PDB file of C-alpha atoms in Angstrom:
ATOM      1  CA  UNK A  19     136.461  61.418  81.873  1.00 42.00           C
ATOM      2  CA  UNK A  20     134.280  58.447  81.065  1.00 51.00           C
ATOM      3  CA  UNK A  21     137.354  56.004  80.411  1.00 49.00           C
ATOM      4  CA  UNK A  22     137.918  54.608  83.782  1.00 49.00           C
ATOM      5  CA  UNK A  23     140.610  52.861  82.696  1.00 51.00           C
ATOM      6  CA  UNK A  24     142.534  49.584  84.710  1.00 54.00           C
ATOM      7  CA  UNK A  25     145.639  50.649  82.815  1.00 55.00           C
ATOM      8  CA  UNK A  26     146.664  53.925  84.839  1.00 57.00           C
ATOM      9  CA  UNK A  27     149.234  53.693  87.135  1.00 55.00           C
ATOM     10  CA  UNK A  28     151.084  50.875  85.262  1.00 59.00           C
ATOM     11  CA  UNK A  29     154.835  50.572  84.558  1.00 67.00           C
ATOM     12  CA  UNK A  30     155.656  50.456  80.937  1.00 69.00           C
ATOM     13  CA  UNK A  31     156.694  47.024  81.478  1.00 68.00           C
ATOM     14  CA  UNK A  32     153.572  46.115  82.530  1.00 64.00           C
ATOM     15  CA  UNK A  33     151.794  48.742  79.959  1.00 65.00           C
ATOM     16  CA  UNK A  34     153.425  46.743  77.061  1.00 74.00           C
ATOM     17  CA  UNK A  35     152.145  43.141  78.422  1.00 72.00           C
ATOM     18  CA  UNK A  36     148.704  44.851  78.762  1.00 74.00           C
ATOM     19  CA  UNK A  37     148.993  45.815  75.229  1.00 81.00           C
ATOM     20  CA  UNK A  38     149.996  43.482  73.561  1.00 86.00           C
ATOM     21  CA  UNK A  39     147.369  41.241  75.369  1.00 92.00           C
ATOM     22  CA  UNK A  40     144.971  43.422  74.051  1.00 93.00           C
ATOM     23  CA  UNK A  41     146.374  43.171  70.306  1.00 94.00           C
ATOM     24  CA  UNK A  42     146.127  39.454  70.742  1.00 94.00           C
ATOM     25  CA  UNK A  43     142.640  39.721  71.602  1.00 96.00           C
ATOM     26  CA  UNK A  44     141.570  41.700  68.503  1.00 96.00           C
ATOM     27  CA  UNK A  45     143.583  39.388  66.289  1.00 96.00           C
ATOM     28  CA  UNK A  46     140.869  37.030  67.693  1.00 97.00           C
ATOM     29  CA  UNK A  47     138.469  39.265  66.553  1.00 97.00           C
ATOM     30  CA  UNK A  48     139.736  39.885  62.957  1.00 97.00           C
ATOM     31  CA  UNK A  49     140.028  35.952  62.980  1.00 97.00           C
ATOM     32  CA  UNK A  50     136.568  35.361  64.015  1.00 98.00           C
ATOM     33  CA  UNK A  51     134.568  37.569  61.852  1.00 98.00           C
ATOM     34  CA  UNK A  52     137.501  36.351  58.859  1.00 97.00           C
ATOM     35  CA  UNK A  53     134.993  33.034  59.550  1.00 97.00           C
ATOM     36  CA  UNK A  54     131.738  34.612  58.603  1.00 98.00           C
ATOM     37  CA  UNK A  55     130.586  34.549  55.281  1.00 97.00           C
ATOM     38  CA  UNK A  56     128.201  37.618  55.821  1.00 98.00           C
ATOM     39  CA  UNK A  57     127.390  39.857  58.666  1.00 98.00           C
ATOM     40  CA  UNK A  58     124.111  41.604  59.542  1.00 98.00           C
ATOM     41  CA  UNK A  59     125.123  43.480  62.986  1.00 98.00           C
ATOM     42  CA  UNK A  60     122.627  45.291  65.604  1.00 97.00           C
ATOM     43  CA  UNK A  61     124.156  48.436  65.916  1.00 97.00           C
ATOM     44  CA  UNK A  62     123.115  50.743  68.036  1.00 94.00           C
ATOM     45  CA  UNK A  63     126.358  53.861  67.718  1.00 94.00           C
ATOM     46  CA  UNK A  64     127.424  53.223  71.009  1.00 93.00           C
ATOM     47  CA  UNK A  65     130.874  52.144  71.953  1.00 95.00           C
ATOM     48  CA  UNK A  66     131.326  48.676  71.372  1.00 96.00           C
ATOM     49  CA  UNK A  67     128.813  48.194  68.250  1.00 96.00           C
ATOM     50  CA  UNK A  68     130.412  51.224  66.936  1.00 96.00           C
ATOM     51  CA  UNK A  69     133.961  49.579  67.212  1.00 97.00           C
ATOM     52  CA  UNK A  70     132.751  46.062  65.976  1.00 98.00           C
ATOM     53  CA  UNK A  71     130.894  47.944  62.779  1.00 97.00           C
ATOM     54  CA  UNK A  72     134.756  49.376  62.083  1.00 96.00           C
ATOM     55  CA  UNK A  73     136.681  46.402  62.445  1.00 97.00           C
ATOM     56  CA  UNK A  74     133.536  44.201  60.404  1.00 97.00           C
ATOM     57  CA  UNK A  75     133.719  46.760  57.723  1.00 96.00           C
ATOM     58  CA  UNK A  76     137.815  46.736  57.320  1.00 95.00           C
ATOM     59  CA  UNK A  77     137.775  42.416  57.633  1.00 96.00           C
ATOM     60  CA  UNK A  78     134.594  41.936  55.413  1.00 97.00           C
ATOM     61  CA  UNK A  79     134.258  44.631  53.282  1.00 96.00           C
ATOM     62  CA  UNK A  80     130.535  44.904  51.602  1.00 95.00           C
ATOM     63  CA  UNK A  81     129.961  41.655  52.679  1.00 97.00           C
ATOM     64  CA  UNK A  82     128.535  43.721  56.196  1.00 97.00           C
ATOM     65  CA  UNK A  83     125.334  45.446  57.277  1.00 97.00           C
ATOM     66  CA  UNK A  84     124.306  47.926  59.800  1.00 97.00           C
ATOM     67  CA  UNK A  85     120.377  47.629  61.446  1.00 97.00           C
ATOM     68  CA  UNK A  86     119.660  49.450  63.759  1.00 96.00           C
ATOM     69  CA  UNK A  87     116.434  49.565  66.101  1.00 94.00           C
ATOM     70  CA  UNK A  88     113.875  52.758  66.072  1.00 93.00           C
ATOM     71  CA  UNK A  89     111.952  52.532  69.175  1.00 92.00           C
ATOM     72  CA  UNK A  90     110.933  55.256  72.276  1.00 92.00           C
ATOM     73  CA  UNK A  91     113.120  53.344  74.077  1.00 94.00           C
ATOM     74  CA  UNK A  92     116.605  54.804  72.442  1.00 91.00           C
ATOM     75  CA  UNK A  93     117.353  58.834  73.169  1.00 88.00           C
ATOM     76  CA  UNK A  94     116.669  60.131  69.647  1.00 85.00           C
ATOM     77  CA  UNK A  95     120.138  61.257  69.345  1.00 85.00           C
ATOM     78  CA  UNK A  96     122.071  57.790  69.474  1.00 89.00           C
ATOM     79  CA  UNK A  97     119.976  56.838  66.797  1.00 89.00           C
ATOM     80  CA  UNK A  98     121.039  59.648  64.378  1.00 89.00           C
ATOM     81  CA  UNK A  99     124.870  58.797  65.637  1.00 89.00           C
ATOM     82  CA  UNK A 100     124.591  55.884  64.628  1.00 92.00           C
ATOM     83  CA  UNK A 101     123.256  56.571  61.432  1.00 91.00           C
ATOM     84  CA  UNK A 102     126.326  59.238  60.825  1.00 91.00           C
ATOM     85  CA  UNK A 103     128.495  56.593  61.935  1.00 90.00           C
ATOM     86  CA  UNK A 104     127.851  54.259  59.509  1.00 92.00           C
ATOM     87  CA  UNK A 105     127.521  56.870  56.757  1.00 91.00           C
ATOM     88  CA  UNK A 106     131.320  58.297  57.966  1.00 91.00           C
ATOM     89  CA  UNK A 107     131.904  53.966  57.507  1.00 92.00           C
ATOM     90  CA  UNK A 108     130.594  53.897  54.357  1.00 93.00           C
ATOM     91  CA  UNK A 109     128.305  50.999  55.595  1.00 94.00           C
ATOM     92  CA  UNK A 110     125.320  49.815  54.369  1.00 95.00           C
ATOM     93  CA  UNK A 111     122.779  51.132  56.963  1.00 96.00           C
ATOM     94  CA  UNK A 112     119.184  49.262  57.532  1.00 96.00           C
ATOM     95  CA  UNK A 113     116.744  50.952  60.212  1.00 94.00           C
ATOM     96  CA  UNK A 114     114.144  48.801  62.098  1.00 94.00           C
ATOM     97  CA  UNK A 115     110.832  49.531  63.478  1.00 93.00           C
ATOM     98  CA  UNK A 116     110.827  48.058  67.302  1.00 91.00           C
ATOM     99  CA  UNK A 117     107.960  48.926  69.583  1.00 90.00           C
ATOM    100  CA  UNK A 118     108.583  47.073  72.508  1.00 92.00           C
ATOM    101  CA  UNK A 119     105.714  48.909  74.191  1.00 95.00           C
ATOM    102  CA  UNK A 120     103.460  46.841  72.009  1.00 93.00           C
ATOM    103  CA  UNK A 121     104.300  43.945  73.748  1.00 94.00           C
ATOM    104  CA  UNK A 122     102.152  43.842  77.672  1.00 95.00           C
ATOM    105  CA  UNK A 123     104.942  41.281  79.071  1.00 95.00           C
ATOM    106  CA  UNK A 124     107.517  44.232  78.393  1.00 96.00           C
ATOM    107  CA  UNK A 125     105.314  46.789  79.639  1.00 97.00           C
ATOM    108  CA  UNK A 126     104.975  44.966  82.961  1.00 97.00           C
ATOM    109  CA  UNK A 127     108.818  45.292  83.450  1.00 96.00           C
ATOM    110  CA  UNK A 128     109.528  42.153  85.510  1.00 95.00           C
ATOM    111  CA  UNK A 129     113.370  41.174  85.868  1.00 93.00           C
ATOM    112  CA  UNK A 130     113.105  39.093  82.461  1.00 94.00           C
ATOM    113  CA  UNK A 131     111.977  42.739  80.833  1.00 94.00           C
ATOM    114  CA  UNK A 132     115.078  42.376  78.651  1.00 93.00           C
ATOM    115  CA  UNK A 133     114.868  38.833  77.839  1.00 95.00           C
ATOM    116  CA  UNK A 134     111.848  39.757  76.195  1.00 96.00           C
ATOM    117  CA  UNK A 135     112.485  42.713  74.399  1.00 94.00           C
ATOM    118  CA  UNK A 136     116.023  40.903  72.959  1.00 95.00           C
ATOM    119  CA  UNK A 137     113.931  38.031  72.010  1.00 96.00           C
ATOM    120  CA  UNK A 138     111.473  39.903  69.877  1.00 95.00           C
ATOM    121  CA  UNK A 139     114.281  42.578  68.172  1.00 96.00           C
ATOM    122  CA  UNK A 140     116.466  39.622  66.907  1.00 97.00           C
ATOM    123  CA  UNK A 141     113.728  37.541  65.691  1.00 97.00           C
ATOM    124  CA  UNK A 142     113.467  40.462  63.463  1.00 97.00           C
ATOM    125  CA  UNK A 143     116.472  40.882  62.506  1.00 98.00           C
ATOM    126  CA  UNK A 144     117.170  37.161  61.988  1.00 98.00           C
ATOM    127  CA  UNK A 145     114.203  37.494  59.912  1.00 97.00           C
ATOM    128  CA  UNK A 146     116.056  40.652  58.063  1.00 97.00           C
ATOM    129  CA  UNK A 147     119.036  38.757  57.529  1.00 98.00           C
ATOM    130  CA  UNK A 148     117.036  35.699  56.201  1.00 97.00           C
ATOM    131  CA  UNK A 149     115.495  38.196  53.635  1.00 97.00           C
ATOM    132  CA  UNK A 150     118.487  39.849  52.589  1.00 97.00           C
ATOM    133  CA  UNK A 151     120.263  37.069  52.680  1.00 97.00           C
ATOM    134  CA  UNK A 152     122.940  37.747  55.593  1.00 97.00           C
ATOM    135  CA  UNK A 153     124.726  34.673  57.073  1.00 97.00           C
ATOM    136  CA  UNK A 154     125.297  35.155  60.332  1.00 98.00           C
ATOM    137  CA  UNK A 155     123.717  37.988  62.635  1.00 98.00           C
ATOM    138  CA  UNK A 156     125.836  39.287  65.233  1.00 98.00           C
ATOM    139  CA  UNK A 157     125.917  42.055  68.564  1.00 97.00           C
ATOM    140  CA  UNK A 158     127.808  44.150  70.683  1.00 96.00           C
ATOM    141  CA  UNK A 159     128.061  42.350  73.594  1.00 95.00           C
ATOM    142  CA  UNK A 160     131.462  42.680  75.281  1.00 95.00           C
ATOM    143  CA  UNK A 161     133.301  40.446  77.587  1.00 94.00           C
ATOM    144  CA  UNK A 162     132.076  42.405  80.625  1.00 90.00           C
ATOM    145  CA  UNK A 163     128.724  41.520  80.252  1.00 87.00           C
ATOM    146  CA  UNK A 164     129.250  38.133  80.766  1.00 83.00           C
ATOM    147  CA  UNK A 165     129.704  39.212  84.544  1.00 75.00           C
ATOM    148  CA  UNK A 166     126.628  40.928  85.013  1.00 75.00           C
ATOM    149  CA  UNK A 167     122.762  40.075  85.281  1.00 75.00           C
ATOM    150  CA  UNK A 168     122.340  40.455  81.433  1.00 83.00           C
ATOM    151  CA  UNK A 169     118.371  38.637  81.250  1.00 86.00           C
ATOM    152  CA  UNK A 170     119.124  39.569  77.365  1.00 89.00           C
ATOM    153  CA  UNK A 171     122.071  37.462  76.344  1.00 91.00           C
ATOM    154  CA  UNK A 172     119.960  34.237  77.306  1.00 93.00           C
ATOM    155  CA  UNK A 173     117.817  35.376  74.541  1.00 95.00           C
ATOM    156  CA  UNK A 174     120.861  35.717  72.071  1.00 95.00           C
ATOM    157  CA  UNK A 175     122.431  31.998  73.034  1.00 95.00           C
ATOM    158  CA  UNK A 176     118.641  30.901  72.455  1.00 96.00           C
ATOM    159  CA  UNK A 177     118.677  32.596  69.102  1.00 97.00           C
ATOM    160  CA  UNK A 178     122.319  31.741  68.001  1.00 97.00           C
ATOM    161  CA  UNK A 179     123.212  35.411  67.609  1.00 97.00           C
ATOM    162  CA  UNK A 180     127.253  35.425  67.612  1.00 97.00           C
ATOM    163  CA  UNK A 181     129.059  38.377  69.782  1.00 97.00           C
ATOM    164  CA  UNK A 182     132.597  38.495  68.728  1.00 98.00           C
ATOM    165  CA  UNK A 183     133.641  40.845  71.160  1.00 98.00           C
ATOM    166  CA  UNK A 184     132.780  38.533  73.515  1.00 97.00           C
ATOM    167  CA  UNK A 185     134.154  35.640  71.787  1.00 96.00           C
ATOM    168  CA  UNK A 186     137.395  37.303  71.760  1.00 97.00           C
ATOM    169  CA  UNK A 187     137.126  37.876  75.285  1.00 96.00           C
ATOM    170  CA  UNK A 188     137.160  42.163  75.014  1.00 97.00           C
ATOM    171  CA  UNK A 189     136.338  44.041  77.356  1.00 95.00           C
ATOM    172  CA  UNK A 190     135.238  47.457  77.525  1.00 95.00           C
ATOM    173  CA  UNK A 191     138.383  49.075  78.321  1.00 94.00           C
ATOM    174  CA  UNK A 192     140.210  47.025  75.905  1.00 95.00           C
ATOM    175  CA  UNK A 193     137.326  48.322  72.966  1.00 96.00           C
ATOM    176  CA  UNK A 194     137.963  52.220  73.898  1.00 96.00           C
ATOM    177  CA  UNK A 195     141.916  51.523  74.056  1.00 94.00           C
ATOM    178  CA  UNK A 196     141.527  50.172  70.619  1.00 96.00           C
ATOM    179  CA  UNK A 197     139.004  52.737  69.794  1.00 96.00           C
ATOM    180  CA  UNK A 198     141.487  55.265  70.084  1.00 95.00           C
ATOM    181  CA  UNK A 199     143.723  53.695  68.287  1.00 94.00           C
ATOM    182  CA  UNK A 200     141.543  53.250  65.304  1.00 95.00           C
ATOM    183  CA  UNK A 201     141.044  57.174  65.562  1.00 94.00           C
ATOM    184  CA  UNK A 202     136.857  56.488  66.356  1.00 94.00           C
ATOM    185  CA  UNK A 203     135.270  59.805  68.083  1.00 92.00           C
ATOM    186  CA  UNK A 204     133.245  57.126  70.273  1.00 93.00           C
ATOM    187  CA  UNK A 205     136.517  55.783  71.923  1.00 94.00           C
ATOM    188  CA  UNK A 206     135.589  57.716  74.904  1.00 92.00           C
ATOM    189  CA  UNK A 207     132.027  58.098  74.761  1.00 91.00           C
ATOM    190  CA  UNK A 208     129.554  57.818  77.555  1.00 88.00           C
ATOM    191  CA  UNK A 209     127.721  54.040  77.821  1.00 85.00           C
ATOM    192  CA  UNK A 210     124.229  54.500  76.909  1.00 84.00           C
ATOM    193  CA  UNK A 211     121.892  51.611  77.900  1.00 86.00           C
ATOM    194  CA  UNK A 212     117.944  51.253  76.885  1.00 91.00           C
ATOM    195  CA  UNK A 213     115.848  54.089  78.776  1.00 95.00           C
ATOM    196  CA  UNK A 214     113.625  51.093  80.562  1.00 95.00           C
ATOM    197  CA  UNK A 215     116.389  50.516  82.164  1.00 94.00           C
ATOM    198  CA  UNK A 216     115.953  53.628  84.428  1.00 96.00           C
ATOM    199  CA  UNK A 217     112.500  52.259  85.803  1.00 97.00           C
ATOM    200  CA  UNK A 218     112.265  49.749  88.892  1.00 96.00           C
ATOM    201  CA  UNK A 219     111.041  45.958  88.233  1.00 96.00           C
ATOM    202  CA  UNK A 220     107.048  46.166  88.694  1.00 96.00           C
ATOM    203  CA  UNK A 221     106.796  49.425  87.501  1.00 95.00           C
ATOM    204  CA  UNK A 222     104.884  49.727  84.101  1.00 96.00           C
ATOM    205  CA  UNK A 223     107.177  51.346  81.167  1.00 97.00           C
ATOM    206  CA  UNK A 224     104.992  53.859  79.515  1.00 96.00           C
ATOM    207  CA  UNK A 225     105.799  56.369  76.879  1.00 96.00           C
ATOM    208  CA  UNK A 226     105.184  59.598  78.520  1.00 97.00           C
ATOM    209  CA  UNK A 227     107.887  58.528  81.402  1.00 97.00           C
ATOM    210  CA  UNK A 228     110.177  57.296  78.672  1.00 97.00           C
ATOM    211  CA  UNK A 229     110.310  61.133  77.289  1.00 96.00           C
ATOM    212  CA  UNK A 230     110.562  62.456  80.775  1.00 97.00           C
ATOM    213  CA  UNK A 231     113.282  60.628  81.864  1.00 97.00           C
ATOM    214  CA  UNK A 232     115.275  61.374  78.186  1.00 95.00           C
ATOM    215  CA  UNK A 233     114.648  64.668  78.677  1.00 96.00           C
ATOM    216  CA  UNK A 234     116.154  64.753  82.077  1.00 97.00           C
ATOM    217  CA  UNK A 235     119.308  62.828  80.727  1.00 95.00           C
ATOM    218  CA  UNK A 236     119.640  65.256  77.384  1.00 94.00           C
ATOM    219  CA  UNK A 237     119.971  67.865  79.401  1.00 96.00           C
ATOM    220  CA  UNK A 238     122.356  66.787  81.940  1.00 95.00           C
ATOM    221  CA  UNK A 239     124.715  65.515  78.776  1.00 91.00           C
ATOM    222  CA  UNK A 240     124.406  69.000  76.871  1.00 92.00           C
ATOM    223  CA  UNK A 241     125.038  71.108  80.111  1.00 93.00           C
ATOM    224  CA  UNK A 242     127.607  69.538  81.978  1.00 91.00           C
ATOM    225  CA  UNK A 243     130.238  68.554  79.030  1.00 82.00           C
ATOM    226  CA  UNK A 244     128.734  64.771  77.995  1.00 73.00           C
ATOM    227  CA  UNK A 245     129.460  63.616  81.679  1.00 88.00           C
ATOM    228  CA  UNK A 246     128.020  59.657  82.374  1.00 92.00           C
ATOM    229  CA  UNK A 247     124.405  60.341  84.122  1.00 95.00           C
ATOM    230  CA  UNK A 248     121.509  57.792  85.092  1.00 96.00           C
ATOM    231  CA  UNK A 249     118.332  59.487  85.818  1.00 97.00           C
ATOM    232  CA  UNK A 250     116.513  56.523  87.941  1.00 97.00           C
ATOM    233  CA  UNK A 251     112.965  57.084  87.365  1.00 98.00           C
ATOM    234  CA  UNK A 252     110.297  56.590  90.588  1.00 97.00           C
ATOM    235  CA  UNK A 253     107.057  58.175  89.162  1.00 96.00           C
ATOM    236  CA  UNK A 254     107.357  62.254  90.704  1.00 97.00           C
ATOM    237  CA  UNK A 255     111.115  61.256  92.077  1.00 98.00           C
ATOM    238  CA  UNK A 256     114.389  61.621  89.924  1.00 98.00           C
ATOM    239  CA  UNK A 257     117.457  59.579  91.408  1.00 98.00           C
ATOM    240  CA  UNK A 258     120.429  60.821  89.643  1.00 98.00           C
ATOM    241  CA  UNK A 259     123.726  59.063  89.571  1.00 97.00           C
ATOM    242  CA  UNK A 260     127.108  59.809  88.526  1.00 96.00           C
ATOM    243  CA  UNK A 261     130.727  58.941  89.130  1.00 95.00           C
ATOM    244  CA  UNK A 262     131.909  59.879  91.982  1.00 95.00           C
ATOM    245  CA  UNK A 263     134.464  62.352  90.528  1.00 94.00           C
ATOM    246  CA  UNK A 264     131.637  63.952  89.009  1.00 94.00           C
ATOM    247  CA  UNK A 265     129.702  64.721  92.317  1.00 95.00           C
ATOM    248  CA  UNK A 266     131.296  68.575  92.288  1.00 94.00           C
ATOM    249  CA  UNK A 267     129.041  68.906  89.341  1.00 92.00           C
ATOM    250  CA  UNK A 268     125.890  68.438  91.036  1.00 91.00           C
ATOM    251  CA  UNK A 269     126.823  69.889  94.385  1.00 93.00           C
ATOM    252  CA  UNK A 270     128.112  73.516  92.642  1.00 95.00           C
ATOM    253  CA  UNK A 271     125.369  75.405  94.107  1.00 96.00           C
ATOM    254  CA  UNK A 272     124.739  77.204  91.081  1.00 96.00           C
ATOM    255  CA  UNK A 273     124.369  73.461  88.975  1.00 96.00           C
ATOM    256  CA  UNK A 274     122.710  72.161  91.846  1.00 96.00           C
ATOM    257  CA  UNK A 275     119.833  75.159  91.649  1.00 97.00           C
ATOM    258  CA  UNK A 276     119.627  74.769  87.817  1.00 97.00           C
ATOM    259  CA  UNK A 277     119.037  71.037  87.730  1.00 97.00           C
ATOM    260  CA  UNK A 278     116.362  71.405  90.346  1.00 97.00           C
ATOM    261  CA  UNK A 279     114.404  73.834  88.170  1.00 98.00           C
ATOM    262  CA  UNK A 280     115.102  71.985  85.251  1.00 98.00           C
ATOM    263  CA  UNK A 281     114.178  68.707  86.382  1.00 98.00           C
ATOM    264  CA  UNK A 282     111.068  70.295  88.197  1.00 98.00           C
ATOM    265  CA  UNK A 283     110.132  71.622  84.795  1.00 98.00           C
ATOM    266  CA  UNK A 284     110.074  68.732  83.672  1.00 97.00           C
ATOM    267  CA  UNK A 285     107.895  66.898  85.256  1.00 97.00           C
ATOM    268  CA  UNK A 286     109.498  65.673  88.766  1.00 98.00           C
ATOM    269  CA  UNK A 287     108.749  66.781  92.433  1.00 98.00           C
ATOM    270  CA  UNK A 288     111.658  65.494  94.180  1.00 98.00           C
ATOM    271  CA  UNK A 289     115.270  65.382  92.422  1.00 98.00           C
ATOM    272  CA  UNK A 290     117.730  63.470  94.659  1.00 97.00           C
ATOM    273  CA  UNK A 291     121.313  62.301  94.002  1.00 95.00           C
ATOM    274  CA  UNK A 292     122.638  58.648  94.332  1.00 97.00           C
ATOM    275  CA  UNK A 293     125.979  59.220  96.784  1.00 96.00           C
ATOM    276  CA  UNK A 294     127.248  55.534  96.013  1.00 96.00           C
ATOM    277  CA  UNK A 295     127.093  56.999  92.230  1.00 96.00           C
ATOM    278  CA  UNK A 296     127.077  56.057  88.785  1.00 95.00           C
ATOM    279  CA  UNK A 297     127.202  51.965  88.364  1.00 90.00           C
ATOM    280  CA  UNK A 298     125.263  49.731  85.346  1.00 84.00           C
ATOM    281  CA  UNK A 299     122.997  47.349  86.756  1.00 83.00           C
ATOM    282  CA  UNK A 300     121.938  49.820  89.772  1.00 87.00           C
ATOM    283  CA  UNK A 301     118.004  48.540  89.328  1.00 86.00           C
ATOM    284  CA  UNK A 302     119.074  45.052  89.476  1.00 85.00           C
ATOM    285  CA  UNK A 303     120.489  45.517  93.510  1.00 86.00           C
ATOM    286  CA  UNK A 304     116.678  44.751  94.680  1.00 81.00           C
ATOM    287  CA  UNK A 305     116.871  41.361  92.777  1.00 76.00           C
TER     288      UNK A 305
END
């Protein structure tokens, strides 16, 4: 189950505090984006940009529009959920073209990697906005974020791009509790981050590794039931993590055999297993 949520355990005392915490926080929400004029917002289909394109939608109506990055650095399939998504939303959708591998400084994957690549995607977008004539461009940035090495968000505050999910101070658990409420089939889905983020710093990004190492993933989400996997990428070596309650998966001798020659087929020599497990950030422990 993907939702590892703070909220098990609690009394229902303490359950309805938590709540109703949470229902003050998305009135902040609702209030903020009640301040925009227009919204263009970079939506990717994943959890939080999924929720925010909801709530945007139900606060500002048609005065709200979807973009959302084409690059060989997003799995294939988030892209076309995100495009149902909006569709189901009735949203105005906008696709952009992003080649980040264009760009030698991302290539070269040093720890600012996703400084650069956020700088470059919203000056298009702000540009997008300018053109269409969007007030305000906003993300999916969540109130966790602010408490990890995010290179990216100094790229946003540079830009002015406005995250009301962080505004509001929402954090991911709070966005798939209220997920579920709103009845949205992402409540619960798996975090999906940009495929560089599966290389280590000083290692140069390159397409052909980018396919390998979403072809690893795709499989490990179609046969084992959408569980949260990193494959970790180290040229002929695959370093897969989970969560912890997950491990059984991989150590099923039968799993464990099938992976092997899957991974092999693709492309890797070695295929080893992170015992510490899934975690976001994992390539940013060396800095």
């Amino acid at each position: 189950m993907v939702l590892r949520s703070r909220h098990k355990g609690l009394s229902e005392t303490l359950l309805q505090i938590v709540m109703s915490q949470i229902e003050i926080k998305f009135n902040k929400l609702k209030e903020i984006l009640l301040s925009f004029e227009s919204v263009m917002l970079a939506y990717s289909g994943g959890v939080d940009s999924t929720f925010l394109l909801k709530v945007s939608k139900e606060v500002l109506g048609n005065a709200v529009v979807a973009v959302t990055a084409v690059s060989p650095l997003y799995p294939a399939h988030e892209i076309e959920q995100a495009v149902n998504s909006a569709i189901a939303f009735n949203a105005t959708h906008l696709t952009l073209e992003n080649n980040a591998l264009s760009d030698s400084a991302f290539v070269n994957n040093s720890p600012d990697r996703c400084y650069i690549c956020k700088k470059n995607l919203f000056l298009k977008i702000q540009s997008l906005a300018a053109q269409k004539k969007y007030s305000v461009v906003i993300d999916g940035t969540n109130a966790d974020d602010k408490h990890c090495f995010r290179p990216g968000m100094r790229a946003l505050e540079e830009l002015g791009i406005r995250s009301p999910l962080k505004d509001s101070d929402l954090t991911k658990d709070d966005i798939r509790v209220l997920s579920k409420k709103l009845g949205l089939s992402t409540w619960n889905k798996p975090s999906c981050a940009c495929l560089a983020s599966r290389f280590p710093y000083g290692v140069k990004i390159i397409e052909a590794d980018l396919i390998q190492v979403e072809k690893a993933e795709s499989f490990m989400r179609k046969k084992y039931r959408d569980i949260q996997v990193r494959v970790r990428h180290y040229g002929d070596t695959a370093r897969i993590e989970v969560f912890p309650e997950q491990f059984d998966i991989l150590l099923d001798k039968r799993n464990r055999n099938e992976i092997i020659t899957t991974f092999k087929n693709i492309g890797y020599t070695y295929v080893t297993f992170d015992l510490e497990g899934y975690r976001t950030g994992s390539m940013d422990e060396v800095l």
